[in-house]
Each structure stands twice: as C-alpha cells, then as structure tokens.
PDB file of C-alpha atoms in Angstrom:
ATOM      1  CA  UNK G 461       6.225 -30.552   2.812  1.00 45.00           C
ATOM      2  CA  UNK G 462       9.972 -31.074   3.150  1.00 54.00           C
ATOM      3  CA  UNK G 463      11.700 -28.264   5.019  1.00 67.00           C
ATOM      4  CA  UNK G 464      14.154 -26.330   2.912  1.00 79.00           C
ATOM      5  CA  UNK G 465      17.830 -26.681   3.726  1.00 83.00           C
ATOM      6  CA  UNK G 466      19.351 -23.871   5.760  1.00 89.00           C
ATOM      7  CA  UNK G 467      22.356 -22.472   3.876  1.00 94.00           C
ATOM      8  CA  UNK G 468      25.738 -22.351   5.571  1.00 95.00           C
ATOM      9  CA  UNK G 469      27.119 -18.935   6.476  1.00 95.00           C
ATOM     10  CA  UNK G 470      29.813 -19.441   3.850  1.00 96.00           C
ATOM     11  CA  UNK G 471      27.079 -19.722   1.220  1.00 96.00           C
ATOM     12  CA  UNK G 472      25.337 -16.639   2.582  1.00 97.00           C
ATOM     13  CA  UNK G 473      28.609 -14.706   2.345  1.00 96.00           C
ATOM     14  CA  UNK G 474      28.866 -15.769  -1.313  1.00 95.00           C
ATOM     15  CA  UNK G 475      25.316 -14.534  -1.903  1.00 95.00           C
ATOM     16  CA  UNK G 476      26.206 -11.202  -0.315  1.00 97.00           C
ATOM     17  CA  UNK G 477      29.211 -10.915  -2.612  1.00 96.00           C
ATOM     18  CA  UNK G 478      26.889 -11.451  -5.590  1.00 95.00           C
ATOM     19  CA  UNK G 479      24.768  -8.626  -4.180  1.00 96.00           C
ATOM     20  CA  UNK G 480      27.719  -6.235  -4.158  1.00 95.00           C
ATOM     21  CA  UNK G 481      28.850  -6.796  -0.567  1.00 95.00           C
ATOM     22  CA  UNK G 482      32.181  -8.673  -0.797  1.00 95.00           C
ATOM     23  CA  UNK G 483      34.262  -9.559   2.213  1.00 93.00           C
ATOM     24  CA  UNK G 484      31.486 -10.012   4.773  1.00 96.00           C
ATOM     25  CA  UNK G 485      32.793 -12.397   7.424  1.00 95.00           C
ATOM     26  CA  UNK G 486      30.697 -15.243   8.774  1.00 95.00           C
ATOM     27  CA  UNK G 487      30.816 -13.600  12.198  1.00 96.00           C
ATOM     28  CA  UNK G 488      28.880 -10.671  10.720  1.00 97.00           C
ATOM     29  CA  UNK G 489      25.928 -12.875   9.697  1.00 98.00           C
ATOM     30  CA  UNK G 490      23.405 -13.793  12.417  1.00 97.00           C
ATOM     31  CA  UNK G 491      20.205 -15.800  11.986  1.00 95.00           C
ATOM     32  CA  UNK G 492      16.972 -14.312  13.277  1.00 94.00           C
ATOM     33  CA  UNK G 493      15.486 -16.681  15.880  1.00 91.00           C
ATOM     34  CA  UNK G 494      11.972 -16.641  17.336  1.00 83.00           C
ATOM     35  CA  UNK G 495      12.285 -15.810  21.045  1.00 71.00           C
ATOM     36  CA  UNK G 496       9.216 -17.900  21.904  1.00 74.00           C
ATOM     37  CA  UNK G 497      10.055 -21.275  20.369  1.00 77.00           C
ATOM     38  CA  UNK G 498      13.618 -21.026  19.038  1.00 78.00           C
ATOM     39  CA  UNK G 499      12.528 -21.337  15.414  1.00 85.00           C
ATOM     40  CA  UNK G 500      15.167 -20.082  12.976  1.00 85.00           C
ATOM     41  CA  UNK G 501      13.733 -17.841  10.291  1.00 90.00           C
ATOM     42  CA  UNK G 502      15.131 -17.899   6.755  1.00 94.00           C
ATOM     43  CA  UNK G 503      16.441 -14.394   7.395  1.00 97.00           C
ATOM     44  CA  UNK G 504      19.796 -13.120   8.642  1.00 98.00           C
ATOM     45  CA  UNK G 505      21.087  -9.898  10.129  1.00 98.00           C
ATOM     46  CA  UNK G 506      24.123  -8.678   8.203  1.00 98.00           C
ATOM     47  CA  UNK G 507      26.430  -6.137   9.872  1.00 97.00           C
ATOM     48  CA  UNK G 508      29.051  -4.380   7.821  1.00 93.00           C
ATOM     49  CA  UNK G 509      30.958  -1.181   8.523  1.00 90.00           C
ATOM     50  CA  UNK G 510      28.487   0.043  11.113  1.00 92.00           C
ATOM     51  CA  UNK G 511      25.510  -0.574   8.814  1.00 95.00           C
ATOM     52  CA  UNK G 512      22.858  -3.267   9.166  1.00 98.00           C
ATOM     53  CA  UNK G 513      20.928  -5.171   6.515  1.00 98.00           C
ATOM     54  CA  UNK G 514      18.637  -8.185   6.331  1.00 98.00           C
ATOM     55  CA  UNK G 515      19.296 -11.053   3.918  1.00 98.00           C
ATOM     56  CA  UNK G 516      16.155 -13.108   3.408  1.00 97.00           C
ATOM     57  CA  UNK G 517      14.978 -16.096   1.422  1.00 97.00           C
ATOM     58  CA  UNK G 518      11.980 -14.831  -0.542  1.00 97.00           C
ATOM     59  CA  UNK G 519       8.606 -16.489   0.022  1.00 94.00           C
ATOM     60  CA  UNK G 520       5.706 -16.654  -2.393  1.00 94.00           C
ATOM     61  CA  UNK G 521       5.467 -13.464  -4.429  1.00 97.00           C
ATOM     62  CA  UNK G 522       7.524 -11.424  -1.959  1.00 97.00           C
ATOM     63  CA  UNK G 523      10.313 -10.608  -4.399  1.00 97.00           C
ATOM     64  CA  UNK G 524       7.866  -9.471  -7.072  1.00 98.00           C
ATOM     65  CA  UNK G 525       6.073  -7.297  -4.510  1.00 98.00           C
ATOM     66  CA  UNK G 526       9.293  -5.517  -3.528  1.00 98.00           C
ATOM     67  CA  UNK G 527      10.321  -4.944  -7.143  1.00 98.00           C
ATOM     68  CA  UNK G 528       6.893  -3.720  -8.253  1.00 98.00           C
ATOM     69  CA  UNK G 529       5.877  -1.569  -5.313  1.00 99.00           C
ATOM     70  CA  UNK G 530       8.929  -0.511  -3.295  1.00 98.00           C
ATOM     71  CA  UNK G 531      11.449   0.645  -5.890  1.00 98.00           C
ATOM     72  CA  UNK G 532      12.361   3.449  -5.466  1.00 97.00           C
ATOM     73  CA  UNK G 533      12.443   3.336  -1.664  1.00 98.00           C
ATOM     74  CA  UNK G 534       9.196   3.973   0.211  1.00 98.00           C
ATOM     75  CA  UNK G 535       8.954   5.119   3.843  1.00 98.00           C
ATOM     76  CA  UNK G 536       6.465   2.387   4.807  1.00 99.00           C
ATOM     77  CA  UNK G 537       8.561  -0.636   3.738  1.00 99.00           C
ATOM     78  CA  UNK G 538      12.204  -1.671   4.157  1.00 98.00           C
ATOM     79  CA  UNK G 539      14.383  -0.447   1.295  1.00 98.00           C
ATOM     80  CA  UNK G 540      15.053  -3.122  -1.338  1.00 98.00           C
ATOM     81  CA  UNK G 541      18.803  -3.549  -2.002  1.00 97.00           C
ATOM     82  CA  UNK G 542      18.901  -6.292  -4.638  1.00 97.00           C
ATOM     83  CA  UNK G 543      18.305 -10.011  -5.184  1.00 98.00           C
ATOM     84  CA  UNK G 544      20.176 -13.167  -6.211  1.00 97.00           C
ATOM     85  CA  UNK G 545      19.812 -16.949  -6.315  1.00 95.00           C
ATOM     86  CA  UNK G 546      21.319 -19.351  -3.799  1.00 94.00           C
ATOM     87  CA  UNK G 547      20.890 -23.127  -4.158  1.00 91.00           C
ATOM     88  CA  UNK G 548      18.182 -22.468  -6.722  1.00 93.00           C
ATOM     89  CA  UNK G 549      16.180 -20.291  -4.311  1.00 94.00           C
ATOM     90  CA  UNK G 550      15.570 -16.528  -4.542  1.00 96.00           C
ATOM     91  CA  UNK G 551      17.161 -14.343  -1.867  1.00 97.00           C
ATOM     92  CA  UNK G 552      17.084 -10.596  -1.420  1.00 98.00           C
ATOM     93  CA  UNK G 553      18.810  -7.941   0.630  1.00 98.00           C
ATOM     94  CA  UNK G 554      16.897  -5.170   2.351  1.00 98.00           C
ATOM     95  CA  UNK G 555      17.278  -2.411   4.875  1.00 98.00           C
ATOM     96  CA  UNK G 556      17.321  -3.402   8.549  1.00 98.00           C
ATOM     97  CA  UNK G 557      14.601  -1.490  10.399  1.00 98.00           C
ATOM     98  CA  UNK G 558      14.708  -0.959  14.144  1.00 96.00           C
ATOM     99  CA  UNK G 559      11.503  -1.396  16.105  1.00 97.00           C
ATOM    100  CA  UNK G 560       9.050  -3.752  17.729  1.00 96.00           C
ATOM    101  CA  UNK G 561       5.843  -5.243  16.416  1.00 97.00           C
ATOM    102  CA  UNK G 562       2.262  -4.381  17.389  1.00 98.00           C
ATOM    103  CA  UNK G 563       1.319  -7.534  19.292  1.00 98.00           C
ATOM    104  CA  UNK G 564       1.130  -5.472  22.504  1.00 98.00           C
ATOM    105  CA  UNK G 565      -0.707  -2.533  21.022  1.00 98.00           C
ATOM    106  CA  UNK G 566      -0.647   0.970  22.485  1.00 98.00           C
ATOM    107  CA  UNK G 567      -2.231   4.098  21.050  1.00 99.00           C
ATOM    108  CA  UNK G 568       0.962   5.878  19.994  1.00 98.00           C
ATOM    109  CA  UNK G 569       2.383   2.956  18.043  1.00 98.00           C
ATOM    110  CA  UNK G 570      -1.038   2.064  16.620  1.00 99.00           C
ATOM    111  CA  UNK G 571      -1.364   5.533  15.086  1.00 99.00           C
ATOM    112  CA  UNK G 572       2.151   5.262  13.632  1.00 99.00           C
ATOM    113  CA  UNK G 573       1.203   1.938  12.066  1.00 99.00           C
ATOM    114  CA  UNK G 574      -2.036   3.339  10.659  1.00 99.00           C
ATOM    115  CA  UNK G 575      -0.236   6.369   9.237  1.00 99.00           C
ATOM    116  CA  UNK G 576       2.127   4.038   7.357  1.00 99.00           C
ATOM    117  CA  UNK G 577      -0.739   1.914   6.026  1.00 99.00           C
ATOM    118  CA  UNK G 578      -2.746   4.972   5.011  1.00 99.00           C
ATOM    119  CA  UNK G 579       0.221   6.636   3.264  1.00 99.00           C
ATOM    120  CA  UNK G 580       0.879   3.461   1.297  1.00 99.00           C
ATOM    121  CA  UNK G 581      -2.733   2.942   0.313  1.00 99.00           C
ATOM    122  CA  UNK G 582      -3.197   6.586  -0.657  1.00 99.00           C
ATOM    123  CA  UNK G 583      -0.215   6.338  -3.005  1.00 99.00           C
ATOM    124  CA  UNK G 584      -1.528   3.204  -4.733  1.00 99.00           C
ATOM    125  CA  UNK G 585      -5.263   3.993  -4.711  1.00 99.00           C
ATOM    126  CA  UNK G 586      -6.926   2.550  -7.832  1.00 99.00           C
ATOM    127  CA  UNK G 587      -3.589   2.120  -9.662  1.00 98.00           C
ATOM    128  CA  UNK G 588      -5.047   0.001 -12.454  1.00 98.00           C
ATOM    129  CA  UNK G 589      -1.693  -0.442 -14.207  1.00 98.00           C
ATOM    130  CA  UNK G 590      -0.567  -2.531 -11.201  1.00 98.00           C
ATOM    131  CA  UNK G 591      -3.619  -4.797 -10.948  1.00 98.00           C
ATOM    132  CA  UNK G 592      -1.656  -7.670 -12.509  1.00 98.00           C
ATOM    133  CA  UNK G 593       1.365  -7.398 -10.182  1.00 98.00           C
ATOM    134  CA  UNK G 594       2.152  -9.898  -7.383  1.00 98.00           C
ATOM    135  CA  UNK G 595      -1.101 -11.217  -5.843  1.00 98.00           C
ATOM    136  CA  UNK G 596      -3.957 -10.459  -8.256  1.00 98.00           C
ATOM    137  CA  UNK G 597      -7.636 -10.320  -7.372  1.00 98.00           C
ATOM    138  CA  UNK G 598      -8.181 -13.488  -9.413  1.00 98.00           C
ATOM    139  CA  UNK G 599      -5.601 -15.344  -7.316  1.00 98.00           C
ATOM    140  CA  UNK G 600      -7.043 -13.929  -4.100  1.00 98.00           C
ATOM    141  CA  UNK G 601     -10.557 -15.022  -5.072  1.00 98.00           C
ATOM    142  CA  UNK G 602      -9.416 -18.633  -5.454  1.00 98.00           C
ATOM    143  CA  UNK G 603      -8.276 -18.653  -1.819  1.00 97.00           C
ATOM    144  CA  UNK G 604     -11.485 -16.899  -0.776  1.00 98.00           C
ATOM    145  CA  UNK G 605     -13.645 -19.467  -2.558  1.00 98.00           C
ATOM    146  CA  UNK G 606     -11.685 -22.293  -0.932  1.00 98.00           C
ATOM    147  CA  UNK G 607     -12.263 -20.853   2.547  1.00 98.00           C
ATOM    148  CA  UNK G 608     -15.971 -20.527   1.831  1.00 98.00           C
ATOM    149  CA  UNK G 609     -16.245 -24.215   0.961  1.00 98.00           C
ATOM    150  CA  UNK G 610     -15.308 -25.254   4.528  1.00 99.00           C
ATOM    151  CA  UNK G 611     -17.846 -23.306   6.593  1.00 98.00           C
ATOM    152  CA  UNK G 612     -20.476 -26.045   7.001  1.00 96.00           C
ATOM    153  CA  UNK G 613     -23.272 -23.642   7.934  1.00 97.00           C
ATOM    154  CA  UNK G 614     -26.077 -22.136   5.859  1.00 98.00           C
ATOM    155  CA  UNK G 615     -25.959 -18.956   7.954  1.00 98.00           C
ATOM    156  CA  UNK G 616     -22.236 -18.477   7.408  1.00 99.00           C
ATOM    157  CA  UNK G 617     -22.433 -19.417   3.737  1.00 98.00           C
ATOM    158  CA  UNK G 618     -25.185 -16.859   3.117  1.00 98.00           C
ATOM    159  CA  UNK G 619     -23.139 -14.058   4.692  1.00 98.00           C
ATOM    160  CA  UNK G 620     -20.005 -15.286   2.928  1.00 99.00           C
ATOM    161  CA  UNK G 621     -21.711 -14.930  -0.446  1.00 98.00           C
ATOM    162  CA  UNK G 622     -22.363 -11.268   0.417  1.00 98.00           C
ATOM    163  CA  UNK G 623     -18.682 -10.839   1.249  1.00 99.00           C
ATOM    164  CA  UNK G 624     -17.526 -12.338  -2.065  1.00 99.00           C
ATOM    165  CA  UNK G 625     -19.865 -10.020  -3.955  1.00 98.00           C
ATOM    166  CA  UNK G 626     -18.605  -6.975  -2.034  1.00 98.00           C
ATOM    167  CA  UNK G 627     -14.957  -8.022  -2.431  1.00 99.00           C
ATOM    168  CA  UNK G 628     -15.224  -7.819  -6.212  1.00 98.00           C
ATOM    169  CA  UNK G 629     -16.704  -4.302  -6.073  1.00 98.00           C
ATOM    170  CA  UNK G 630     -14.595  -2.634  -3.372  1.00 99.00           C
ATOM    171  CA  UNK G 631     -12.073   0.029  -4.510  1.00 99.00           C
ATOM    172  CA  UNK G 632      -8.535  -1.327  -4.721  1.00 99.00           C
ATOM    173  CA  UNK G 633      -5.147  -0.233  -3.503  1.00 99.00           C
ATOM    174  CA  UNK G 634      -1.923  -1.861  -2.363  1.00 99.00           C
ATOM    175  CA  UNK G 635      -2.694  -4.365   0.389  1.00 99.00           C
ATOM    176  CA  UNK G 636      -0.605  -6.577   2.613  1.00 99.00           C
ATOM    177  CA  UNK G 637      -2.852  -9.650   2.733  1.00 98.00           C
ATOM    178  CA  UNK G 638      -1.320 -10.928   5.977  1.00 98.00           C
ATOM    179  CA  UNK G 639      -1.079  -7.723   7.994  1.00 99.00           C
ATOM    180  CA  UNK G 640      -1.192  -9.291  11.416  1.00 98.00           C
ATOM    181  CA  UNK G 641       0.315  -7.145  14.210  1.00 98.00           C
ATOM    182  CA  UNK G 642       3.576  -9.118  14.023  1.00 96.00           C
ATOM    183  CA  UNK G 643       4.103  -8.025  10.418  1.00 97.00           C
ATOM    184  CA  UNK G 644       4.703  -4.408  11.377  1.00 98.00           C
ATOM    185  CA  UNK G 645       7.889  -2.944  12.816  1.00 98.00           C
ATOM    186  CA  UNK G 646       7.476   0.340  14.641  1.00 99.00           C
ATOM    187  CA  UNK G 647      10.448   2.457  15.624  1.00 97.00           C
ATOM    188  CA  UNK G 648      11.266   5.927  14.315  1.00 96.00           C
ATOM    189  CA  UNK G 649       8.910   5.017  11.490  1.00 98.00           C
ATOM    190  CA  UNK G 650       6.487   2.150  10.919  1.00 99.00           C
ATOM    191  CA  UNK G 651       7.172  -0.366   8.150  1.00 99.00           C
ATOM    192  CA  UNK G 652       5.169  -3.300   6.822  1.00 99.00           C
ATOM    193  CA  UNK G 653       7.239  -6.479   6.485  1.00 98.00           C
ATOM    194  CA  UNK G 654       6.912 -10.037   5.104  1.00 97.00           C
ATOM    195  CA  UNK G 655       5.304  -9.294   1.747  1.00 98.00           C
ATOM    196  CA  UNK G 656       4.629 -12.881   0.675  1.00 96.00           C
ATOM    197  CA  UNK G 657       0.990 -11.956   0.010  1.00 97.00           C
ATOM    198  CA  UNK G 658       0.673  -8.457  -1.384  1.00 98.00           C
ATOM    199  CA  UNK G 659      -1.012  -6.830  -4.341  1.00 99.00           C
ATOM    200  CA  UNK G 660      -3.474  -4.183  -5.482  1.00 99.00           C
ATOM    201  CA  UNK G 661      -6.614  -5.572  -3.876  1.00 99.00           C
ATOM    202  CA  UNK G 662      -9.781  -4.364  -2.073  1.00 99.00           C
ATOM    203  CA  UNK G 663      -8.605  -1.639   0.285  1.00 99.00           C
ATOM    204  CA  UNK G 664     -10.054  -3.045   3.516  1.00 99.00           C
ATOM    205  CA  UNK G 665      -8.144  -6.345   3.351  1.00 99.00           C
ATOM    206  CA  UNK G 666      -5.111  -5.145   5.327  1.00 99.00           C
ATOM    207  CA  UNK G 667      -6.943  -3.044   7.897  1.00 99.00           C
ATOM    208  CA  UNK G 668      -9.508  -5.740   8.673  1.00 99.00           C
ATOM    209  CA  UNK G 669      -6.785  -8.344   9.222  1.00 99.00           C
ATOM    210  CA  UNK G 670      -4.840  -5.969  11.453  1.00 99.00           C
ATOM    211  CA  UNK G 671      -7.692  -5.505  13.940  1.00 99.00           C
ATOM    212  CA  UNK G 672      -9.762  -8.698  13.544  1.00 99.00           C
ATOM    213  CA  UNK G 673      -7.596 -11.001  15.645  1.00 98.00           C
ATOM    214  CA  UNK G 674      -6.810  -8.676  18.558  1.00 98.00           C
ATOM    215  CA  UNK G 675      -8.333  -9.330  21.975  1.00 98.00           C
ATOM    216  CA  UNK G 676      -8.667  -7.314  25.171  1.00 98.00           C
ATOM    217  CA  UNK G 677      -7.271  -9.953  27.534  1.00 97.00           C
ATOM    218  CA  UNK G 678      -3.837  -8.900  28.757  1.00 95.00           C
ATOM    219  CA  UNK G 679      -2.351 -12.306  27.940  1.00 96.00           C
ATOM    220  CA  UNK G 680      -3.767 -12.389  24.391  1.00 97.00           C
ATOM    221  CA  UNK G 681      -1.276 -13.101  21.614  1.00 96.00           C
ATOM    222  CA  UNK G 682      -2.524  -9.961  19.834  1.00 98.00           C
ATOM    223  CA  UNK G 683      -3.586  -7.432  22.476  1.00 99.00           C
ATOM    224  CA  UNK G 684      -5.607  -4.296  21.740  1.00 99.00           C
ATOM    225  CA  UNK G 685      -8.073  -2.410  23.932  1.00 98.00           C
ATOM    226  CA  UNK G 686     -11.619  -1.750  22.764  1.00 98.00           C
ATOM    227  CA  UNK G 687     -10.858   1.983  22.857  1.00 99.00           C
ATOM    228  CA  UNK G 688      -7.866   1.562  20.541  1.00 99.00           C
ATOM    229  CA  UNK G 689      -9.899  -0.626  18.191  1.00 99.00           C
ATOM    230  CA  UNK G 690     -12.630   2.014  17.964  1.00 99.00           C
ATOM    231  CA  UNK G 691     -10.003   4.719  17.483  1.00 99.00           C
ATOM    232  CA  UNK G 692      -8.405   2.712  14.677  1.00 99.00           C
ATOM    233  CA  UNK G 693     -11.740   2.260  12.877  1.00 99.00           C
ATOM    234  CA  UNK G 694     -12.491   5.984  13.048  1.00 99.00           C
ATOM    235  CA  UNK G 695      -8.948   7.176  12.270  1.00 99.00           C
ATOM    236  CA  UNK G 696      -8.565   4.921   9.253  1.00 99.00           C
ATOM    237  CA  UNK G 697     -11.914   6.052   7.856  1.00 99.00           C
ATOM    238  CA  UNK G 698     -11.220   9.765   8.291  1.00 99.00           C
ATOM    239  CA  UNK G 699      -7.813   9.544   6.625  1.00 99.00           C
ATOM    240  CA  UNK G 700      -8.466   7.244   3.666  1.00 99.00           C
ATOM    241  CA  UNK G 701     -11.937   6.116   2.495  1.00 99.00           C
ATOM    242  CA  UNK G 702     -13.637   9.379   3.491  1.00 99.00           C
ATOM    243  CA  UNK G 703     -11.172  11.313   1.307  1.00 99.00           C
ATOM    244  CA  UNK G 704     -12.232   9.139  -1.633  1.00 99.00           C
ATOM    245  CA  UNK G 705     -15.934   9.873  -1.247  1.00 99.00           C
ATOM    246  CA  UNK G 706     -16.906   6.718   0.642  1.00 99.00           C
ATOM    247  CA  UNK G 707     -19.626   7.344   3.231  1.00 99.00           C
ATOM    248  CA  UNK G 708     -19.188   6.088   6.778  1.00 99.00           C
ATOM    249  CA  UNK G 709     -22.251   3.873   6.367  1.00 98.00           C
ATOM    250  CA  UNK G 710     -20.760   2.179   3.297  1.00 98.00           C
ATOM    251  CA  UNK G 711     -17.380   1.862   5.022  1.00 99.00           C
ATOM    252  CA  UNK G 712     -18.932   0.331   8.126  1.00 98.00           C
ATOM    253  CA  UNK G 713     -20.963  -2.209   6.138  1.00 98.00           C
ATOM    254  CA  UNK G 714     -17.905  -3.195   4.110  1.00 99.00           C
ATOM    255  CA  UNK G 715     -15.694  -3.466   7.187  1.00 99.00           C
ATOM    256  CA  UNK G 716     -18.194  -5.851   8.794  1.00 99.00           C
ATOM    257  CA  UNK G 717     -17.938  -8.090   5.726  1.00 99.00           C
ATOM    258  CA  UNK G 718     -14.131  -8.073   5.726  1.00 99.00           C
ATOM    259  CA  UNK G 719     -13.999  -8.764   9.479  1.00 99.00           C
ATOM    260  CA  UNK G 720     -16.442 -11.630   8.956  1.00 99.00           C
ATOM    261  CA  UNK G 721     -14.096 -13.071   6.339  1.00 99.00           C
ATOM    262  CA  UNK G 722     -11.232 -12.951   8.851  1.00 99.00           C
ATOM    263  CA  UNK G 723     -13.305 -14.729  11.498  1.00 99.00           C
ATOM    264  CA  UNK G 724     -14.064 -17.524   9.024  1.00 99.00           C
ATOM    265  CA  UNK G 725     -10.367 -18.386   8.758  1.00 98.00           C
ATOM    266  CA  UNK G 726     -10.338 -20.412  11.970  1.00 97.00           C
ATOM    267  CA  UNK G 727     -13.630 -22.102  11.104  1.00 98.00           C
ATOM    268  CA  UNK G 728     -12.085 -23.267   7.841  1.00 98.00           C
ATOM    269  CA  UNK G 729      -8.957 -24.492   9.652  1.00 98.00           C
ATOM    270  CA  UNK G 730     -10.982 -26.324  12.297  1.00 98.00           C
ATOM    271  CA  UNK G 731     -13.176 -28.087   9.765  1.00 98.00           C
ATOM    272  CA  UNK G 732     -10.424 -28.866   7.268  1.00 98.00           C
ATOM    273  CA  UNK G 733      -7.961 -30.269   9.803  1.00 98.00           C
ATOM    274  CA  UNK G 734     -10.494 -31.686  12.283  1.00 97.00           C
ATOM    275  CA  UNK G 735      -9.300 -29.350  15.035  1.00 96.00           C
ATOM    276  CA  UNK G 736     -12.685 -28.153  16.262  1.00 97.00           C
ATOM    277  CA  UNK G 737     -11.605 -28.708  19.867  1.00 97.00           C
ATOM    278  CA  UNK G 738      -9.164 -25.792  19.531  1.00 96.00           C
ATOM    279  CA  UNK G 739     -10.324 -22.846  21.654  1.00 96.00           C
ATOM    280  CA  UNK G 740      -9.977 -20.558  18.661  1.00 97.00           C
ATOM    281  CA  UNK G 741     -12.540 -22.551  16.690  1.00 98.00           C
ATOM    282  CA  UNK G 742     -15.281 -21.848  19.229  1.00 98.00           C
ATOM    283  CA  UNK G 743     -14.174 -18.252  19.701  1.00 98.00           C
ATOM    284  CA  UNK G 744     -14.231 -17.416  15.996  1.00 99.00           C
ATOM    285  CA  UNK G 745     -17.388 -19.422  15.300  1.00 98.00           C
ATOM    286  CA  UNK G 746     -19.306 -17.189  17.711  1.00 98.00           C
ATOM    287  CA  UNK G 747     -17.794 -14.030  16.233  1.00 99.00           C
ATOM    288  CA  UNK G 748     -18.607 -15.195  12.702  1.00 99.00           C
ATOM    289  CA  UNK G 749     -22.166 -16.230  13.544  1.00 99.00           C
ATOM    290  CA  UNK G 750     -22.865 -12.939  15.315  1.00 99.00           C
ATOM    291  CA  UNK G 751     -21.437 -10.955  12.404  1.00 99.00           C
ATOM    292  CA  UNK G 752     -23.311 -13.075   9.848  1.00 98.00           C
ATOM    293  CA  UNK G 753     -26.551 -12.319  11.664  1.00 98.00           C
ATOM    294  CA  UNK G 754     -25.744  -8.605  11.631  1.00 98.00           C
ATOM    295  CA  UNK G 755     -24.877  -8.656   7.911  1.00 98.00           C
ATOM    296  CA  UNK G 756     -28.003 -10.535   6.867  1.00 97.00           C
ATOM    297  CA  UNK G 757     -30.265  -8.529   9.195  1.00 95.00           C
ATOM    298  CA  UNK G 758     -29.023  -5.295   7.606  1.00 92.00           C
ATOM    299  CA  UNK G 759     -30.147  -6.679   4.246  1.00 85.00           C
ATOM    300  CA  UNK G 760     -33.516  -7.802   5.611  1.00 79.00           C
ATOM    301  CA  UNK G 761     -32.579 -11.474   5.232  1.00 71.00           C
ATOM    302  CA  UNK G 762     -32.483 -12.518   8.877  1.00 62.00           C
TER     303      UNK G 762
END
C-alpha cells in the first residue's frame, strides 16, 4: 500500500484555521516521532497561547468513534475539538493529554487504567441504540472468521469455534478493539487513545487484549508481573461484570476464550505471511494450544 503524503506545516496551519484556530505559526506545530525507530506519526502537537492540542489524521472509523461516543467530553478519552478535510483526508483536533503508556506496567498506573476502562464500559453497557456505530459486531465477526481460517490445527479450530459462539452471546459495551498497553496514556487521569477500531462489542474484548500480550521478562515489550495480571483479572471482575450479575465462573470461562482469541493472532500472522520462524509464533502457539486444551477439557471434549 502506498504511504500517504505527509502534509507540509503550512497545510496543517490552514487546517487549524478551518478548525477555528487561525494564526498558528509553523513553529508551533511539531510532529510526534517514535523514539524507538524515528517513525513519524500522522499526528502533530499544536501549541497555542499556553495550551496544547493534537492534530491527527483519522484512521479507519476513528472519527466516527469520537463523534458517536466522546461528545460531550468524557474523562476516559481525549476531548474532541472538531474535524476537517485536508488533501481529501479526514483530520481532527483533540485535547493533548499528559502521561506515559502502560508498556512498563506498575500497580498504581494499572489500576488507573482499569478505572478508566471500567467507567467507560459501565456508561455504555448494553447501549443497544449504539450497536450500529463505528465498528459493529458484524464487521468484527468478519475479521474473527478470517483469523480462524489461518490456524491450521484441528485443536485450535475446535476451541476457536467455541470462542465465536461465545462472542455472539457476550454482553456488549463500548470497546477499544486494539487496547494494547501503548494505547493508554496515564497521567493525572488515564485516557484511551487511537480509536481506529472501537464500537459497542462484547465487553471482554478490550480487557483481554490489554493483558494477553504482557510478559514477565523485564525486557519484554509489554511488561506486567504475574501478581499485577492476577490483580487486574480480579479487580476488573469485581467492578464491572459482577455488578451486572455475571458469576465469576462465567467470567473466567469467557475470559479464557477471549485470551485464546488474542493468542491466535500471531498464529494467523505466521501462517499467512510465512513467518513461522518468528519467536512470537512459537510463543503464542504454545499459549493457544494450552488454552485450547483447557477450554475443550472444561466442556468434556478433550
């Protein structure tokens, strides 16, 4: 896919004027750059009169998600300040939020992140009038079915069928479908960012993705101790599903299925792109096979 052209700062200043911020100098617009590889994100810090904003090129259904779910302002997401078009592409302005991500997890920041997720999901629990907004369950199921077609194992396929069945029946709320630890900013408050994939979907989607890819090794890309993982599982249950009448046994069974789905991601990638030599392929294959055995054994099928 051809990489999209990066707009000049002059063009960004024109976009800001269209958004009600005239007179922003080019020196007040700074691209966000990945510290690890120097990659320039399609997002810019805008400083004006002592205030900070983020101008971003919208991805996927991100703009629809902000309009549908975060207007008026919510404490668990950056405030939405308007949108415009630039070179035929959608851009939007949002609040700049101070804070770091959760890739190096600690208990205090983990609980802040969970409180934000729980508050959001409590507010949108079973909001049927929003089922058709942004990423719908029908759209999500297409991606799920595609992943399942690349597993290449009867064991994994049998457990995957149980996941698909459970996915359709699980209570829904607002979910960030890519809630990896880097998609949280935690400062005075915790906010969920990068809403390219968001919608009213089975409630465990976000939480499972948040914890599934963390490891205990200190040099892991997503680091989380076993104690913090167990705390997260208990804390999330006590503060959301339990309050909606879901038993711990049902929650635990469902969480296993959603974690299994996350583990299958790297199996799909390895098989689809012939990258089975990647360390992550072997790592996630073992996790998925172990979880598949647990899932099927619980149903008396293994």
